[in-house]
Amino acid sequence: MTTERTAIVTGGASGIGLAIAERLAHDGNAVAIFDRDGAAAATAAAKIEAQGGTAIGVEVDVTDRARIDAGVTTVRERLGRPTILVNSAGLDGFDPFLKITAEKWNRILAVNLTGTFDCCQAVVPDMIEEGWARIVNISSSSAHGGQPLMTHYVASKAGVIGFTKALALELGPKGITVNTIPPGFIDTPMLRASESKGRLGEGVEHHAALTPVRRVGRPEDIAAACAFLVKDEASYVTGQVIGVNGGRNT
Ligand code: NAP
């Protein structure tokens, strides 16, 4: 298969990030999977390669700027200049507001918001040199309407939305689009972990029955929207919040 572009997908070893990595590879892009679990990233890359795609797994914790920079160097050497970045690495949390420690607050902000900032800053010089690029940040539908017990998480994801809008304005003249997809209620290990901890009330199937399209979202639903946003034909779409949530938020 001839490869189109080189993409980096953070959090690409699981859930939404994994589906995006598989879809971008299927669409002909070489994909670097950045995940803090290096073995899981390598397994995901091997699966893509077995299906005829081009992929590598790289152990990168997005809270470690030195590891991000080293990971981007690896991508340049092995796959070529990265011109697509999808920030999907994320950490949730459920804590009553008055019980949130400074450590917990800082950790969630570090992964979700600062991690997104650092990955963008590490890759944007390549993107500017290329004069064409796509950035897609995975935020959260919880930033539309809020979510009790998640002030840290919701604040971090609302930050990602604001960051996306501002960066889009700055990078638009350079041929780089920046958009965000806030997913809502997608069946991933993160969602099932919340369910098993009793954070979803009566559970996933109950919420699915209340969702306008009457099902839980699939990681592939997010991957499909992302696949569009990284295409050439999406060059007039930037700074946008593209909700994919089965109608749970409008
Ligand atoms: P997931 O299955 O847990 O996948 C997240 C991936 O990110 C995991 O592989 C995780 O590794 C990795 N990761 C976590 N912290 C990292 C770090 N510091 N550096 C590098 N990788 C890290 O969750 P998901 O549901 O696919 O979530 C993907 C994104 O969508 C997240 O940003 C999440 O907030 C967002 N989102 C999901 C939903 C939903 O309904 N599922 C809704 C709204 C927003 P570990 O497994 O080792 O932690």
Coordinates of N, CA and C in Angstrom, one line a residue, residues 36-118:
R36 N 1.4 5.5 26.7 CA 2.3 5.3 27.8 C 2.6 3.8 28.0
D37 N 1.7 2.9 27.5 CA 2.0 1.5 27.5 C 2.6 1.1 26.2
G38 N 4.0 1.0 26.3 CA 4.7 0.7 25.1 C 4.4 -0.6 24.4
A39 N 4.1 -1.6 25.3 CA 3.8 -3.0 24.8 C 2.5 -3.0 24.0
A40 N 1.5 -2.3 24.6 CA 0.2 -2.2 24.0 C 0.3 -1.4 22.7
A41 N 1.1 -0.4 22.7 CA 1.3 0.4 21.4 C 1.9 -0.5 20.3
A42 N 2.9 -1.3 20.7 CA 3.5 -2.2 19.8 C 2.5 -3.2 19.2
T43 N 1.7 -3.8 20.1 CA 0.7 -4.8 19.7 C -0.3 -4.2 18.7
A44 N -0.7 -2.9 19.0 CA -1.7 -2.3 18.1 C -1.1 -2.0 16.7
A45 N 0.2 -1.6 16.8 CA 0.9 -1.3 15.5 C 1.1 -2.7 14.7
A46 N 1.4 -3.7 15.4 CA 1.6 -5.0 14.7 C 0.3 -5.5 14.1
K47 N -0.9 -5.2 14.8 CA -2.2 -5.6 14.2 C -2.4 -4.8 12.9
I48 N -2.1 -3.6 12.9 CA -2.3 -2.7 11.7 C -1.4 -3.2 10.6
E49 N -0.1 -3.6 10.9 CA 0.8 -4.0 9.9 C 0.3 -5.4 9.3
A50 N -0.2 -6.2 10.2 CA -0.7 -7.5 9.7 C -1.9 -7.4 8.7
Q51 N -2.6 -6.2 8.8 CA -3.7 -6.0 7.9 C -3.2 -5.2 6.7
G52 N -1.9 -5.0 6.5 CA -1.4 -4.4 5.3 C -1.1 -2.9 5.5
G53 N -1.3 -2.4 6.7 CA -1.0 -1.0 6.9 C 0.4 -0.7 7.3
T54 N 0.8 0.5 7.6 CA 2.1 0.9 8.0 C 1.9 1.5 9.4
A55 N 2.6 1.0 10.4 CA 2.4 1.5 11.8 C 3.6 1.2 12.6
I56 N 3.9 2.1 13.6 CA 4.9 1.7 14.6 C 4.3 2.1 16.0
G57 N 4.7 1.4 17.0 CA 4.3 1.8 18.4 C 5.4 2.5 19.1
V58 N 5.2 3.6 19.8 CA 6.2 4.3 20.5 C 5.7 4.6 21.9
E59 N 6.6 4.2 22.9 CA 6.2 4.4 24.3 C 6.4 5.9 24.6
V60 N 5.3 6.6 24.8 CA 5.4 8.0 25.1 C 4.3 8.3 26.1
D61 N 4.7 8.9 27.2 CA 3.8 9.5 28.2 C 3.6 10.9 27.8
V62 N 2.4 11.4 27.6 CA 2.2 12.7 27.1 C 2.5 13.8 28.2
T63 N 2.7 13.4 29.4 CA 3.1 14.4 30.4 C 4.6 14.6 30.5
D64 N 5.3 13.9 29.6 CA 6.8 14.0 29.6 C 7.3 14.6 28.3
R65 N 7.6 15.9 28.3 CA 7.9 16.6 27.1 C 9.2 16.0 26.4
A66 N 10.1 15.5 27.2 CA 11.3 14.9 26.6 C 11.0 13.7 25.8
R67 N 10.1 12.9 26.4 CA 9.7 11.6 25.7 C 8.9 11.9 24.4
I68 N 8.0 13.0 24.5 CA 7.3 13.4 23.3 C 8.3 13.8 22.2
D69 N 9.2 14.6 22.5 CA 10.2 15.1 21.5 C 11.0 13.9 20.9
A70 N 11.4 13.0 21.8 CA 12.1 11.8 21.3 C 11.2 10.9 20.4
G71 N 10.0 10.8 20.8 CA 9.0 10.1 20.0 C 8.8 10.7 18.6
V72 N 8.8 12.0 18.6 CA 8.6 12.7 17.3 C 9.9 12.5 16.4
T73 N 11.0 12.5 17.0 CA 12.3 12.2 16.3 C 12.2 10.8 15.7
T74 N 11.8 9.8 16.5 CA 11.6 8.5 16.0 C 10.7 8.4 14.8
V75 N 9.6 9.1 14.9 CA 8.6 9.1 13.8 C 9.3 9.7 12.5
R76 N 10.0 10.8 12.6 CA 10.6 11.4 11.5 C 11.6 10.4 10.8
E77 N 12.3 9.7 11.7 CA 13.4 8.8 11.1 C 12.7 7.6 10.5
R78 N 11.6 7.1 11.1 CA 11.1 5.8 10.6 C 9.9 5.9 9.6
L79 N 9.2 7.0 9.7 CA 8.0 7.1 8.9 C 8.0 8.4 8.0
G80 N 8.8 9.3 8.4 CA 8.8 10.6 7.7 C 8.2 11.7 8.5
R81 N 8.2 12.9 8.0 CA 7.7 14.1 8.7 C 6.2 13.9 9.1
P82 N 5.9 14.0 10.4 CA 4.5 13.9 10.7 C 3.7 15.2 10.3
T83 N 2.5 15.0 9.7 CA 1.7 16.1 9.3 C 0.2 15.9 9.8
I84 N 0.0 14.8 10.5 CA -1.3 14.6 11.1 C -1.1 14.3 12.6
L85 N -1.8 15.0 13.5 CA -1.7 14.7 14.9 C -3.1 14.6 15.5
V86 N -3.3 13.5 16.1 CA -4.6 13.3 16.8 C -4.3 13.1 18.3
N87 N -4.7 14.0 19.1 CA -4.5 13.9 20.6 C -5.7 13.2 21.2
S88 N -5.5 11.9 21.5 CA -6.6 11.1 22.2 C -6.3 10.6 23.5
A89 N -5.0 10.7 23.9 CA -4.6 10.2 25.3 C -5.4 11.0 26.3
G90 N -6.0 10.3 27.2 CA -6.9 11.0 28.2 C -7.0 10.2 29.5
L91 N -7.3 11.0 30.5 CA -7.5 10.4 31.9 C -8.8 11.0 32.5
D92 N -9.7 10.1 32.9 CA -10.9 10.7 33.6 C -10.7 10.7 35.1
G93 N -11.7 11.1 35.8 CA -11.7 11.1 37.3 C -13.1 11.4 37.8
F94 N -13.4 10.8 38.9 CA -14.7 11.1 39.6 C -14.4 11.4 41.0
D95 N -14.6 12.6 41.4 CA -14.3 13.0 42.8 C -15.2 14.2 43.1
P96 N -15.8 14.2 44.3 CA -16.5 15.3 44.8 C -15.6 16.5 44.8
F97 N -16.1 17.7 44.4 CA -15.3 18.9 44.3 C -14.4 19.1 45.5
L98 N -14.9 19.0 46.7 CA -14.1 19.3 47.9 C -13.1 18.3 48.2
K99 N -13.1 17.2 47.5 CA -12.2 16.1 47.8 C -11.0 16.1 46.7
I100 N -11.1 17.0 45.8 CA -10.1 16.9 44.7 C -8.8 17.5 45.3
T101 N -7.7 16.7 45.3 CA -6.4 17.2 45.8 C -5.7 18.0 44.7
A102 N -4.8 18.8 45.1 CA -4.0 19.5 44.1 C -3.3 18.5 43.2
E103 N -2.9 17.4 43.7 CA -2.2 16.4 42.9 C -3.1 15.8 41.8
K104 N -4.3 15.5 42.2 CA -5.3 14.9 41.3 C -5.6 15.9 40.2
W105 N -5.9 17.1 40.6 CA -6.2 18.2 39.7 C -5.1 18.4 38.7
N106 N -3.9 18.5 39.2 CA -2.7 18.7 38.3 C -2.5 17.5 37.4
R107 N -2.7 16.3 37.8 CA -2.5 15.1 37.0 C -3.5 15.1 35.8
I108 N -4.7 15.4 36.1 CA -5.7 15.4 35.0 C -5.5 16.5 34.0
L109 N -5.2 17.7 34.5 CA -4.8 18.8 33.6 C -3.6 18.5 32.8
A110 N -2.6 17.8 33.5 CA -1.3 17.5 32.8 C -1.5 16.5 31.6
V111 N -2.3 15.5 31.8 CA -2.5 14.5 30.7 C -3.4 15.2 29.6
N112 N -4.6 15.7 30.0 CA -5.6 16.1 29.0 C -5.3 17.4 28.3
L113 N -4.8 18.4 29.1 CA -4.6 19.7 28.5 C -3.2 20.0 28.2
T114 N -2.3 19.9 29.1 CA -0.9 20.2 28.9 C -0.3 19.2 27.9
G115 N -0.7 17.9 28.0 CA -0.3 16.9 27.1 C -0.6 17.2 25.7
T116 N -1.8 17.8 25.5 CA -2.3 18.2 24.1 C -1.4 19.4 23.7
F117 N -1.2 20.3 24.5 CA -0.3 21.5 24.2 C 1.1 21.0 23.8
D118 N 1.7 20.1 24.6 CA 3.0 19.7 24.4 C 3.2 18.9 23.0

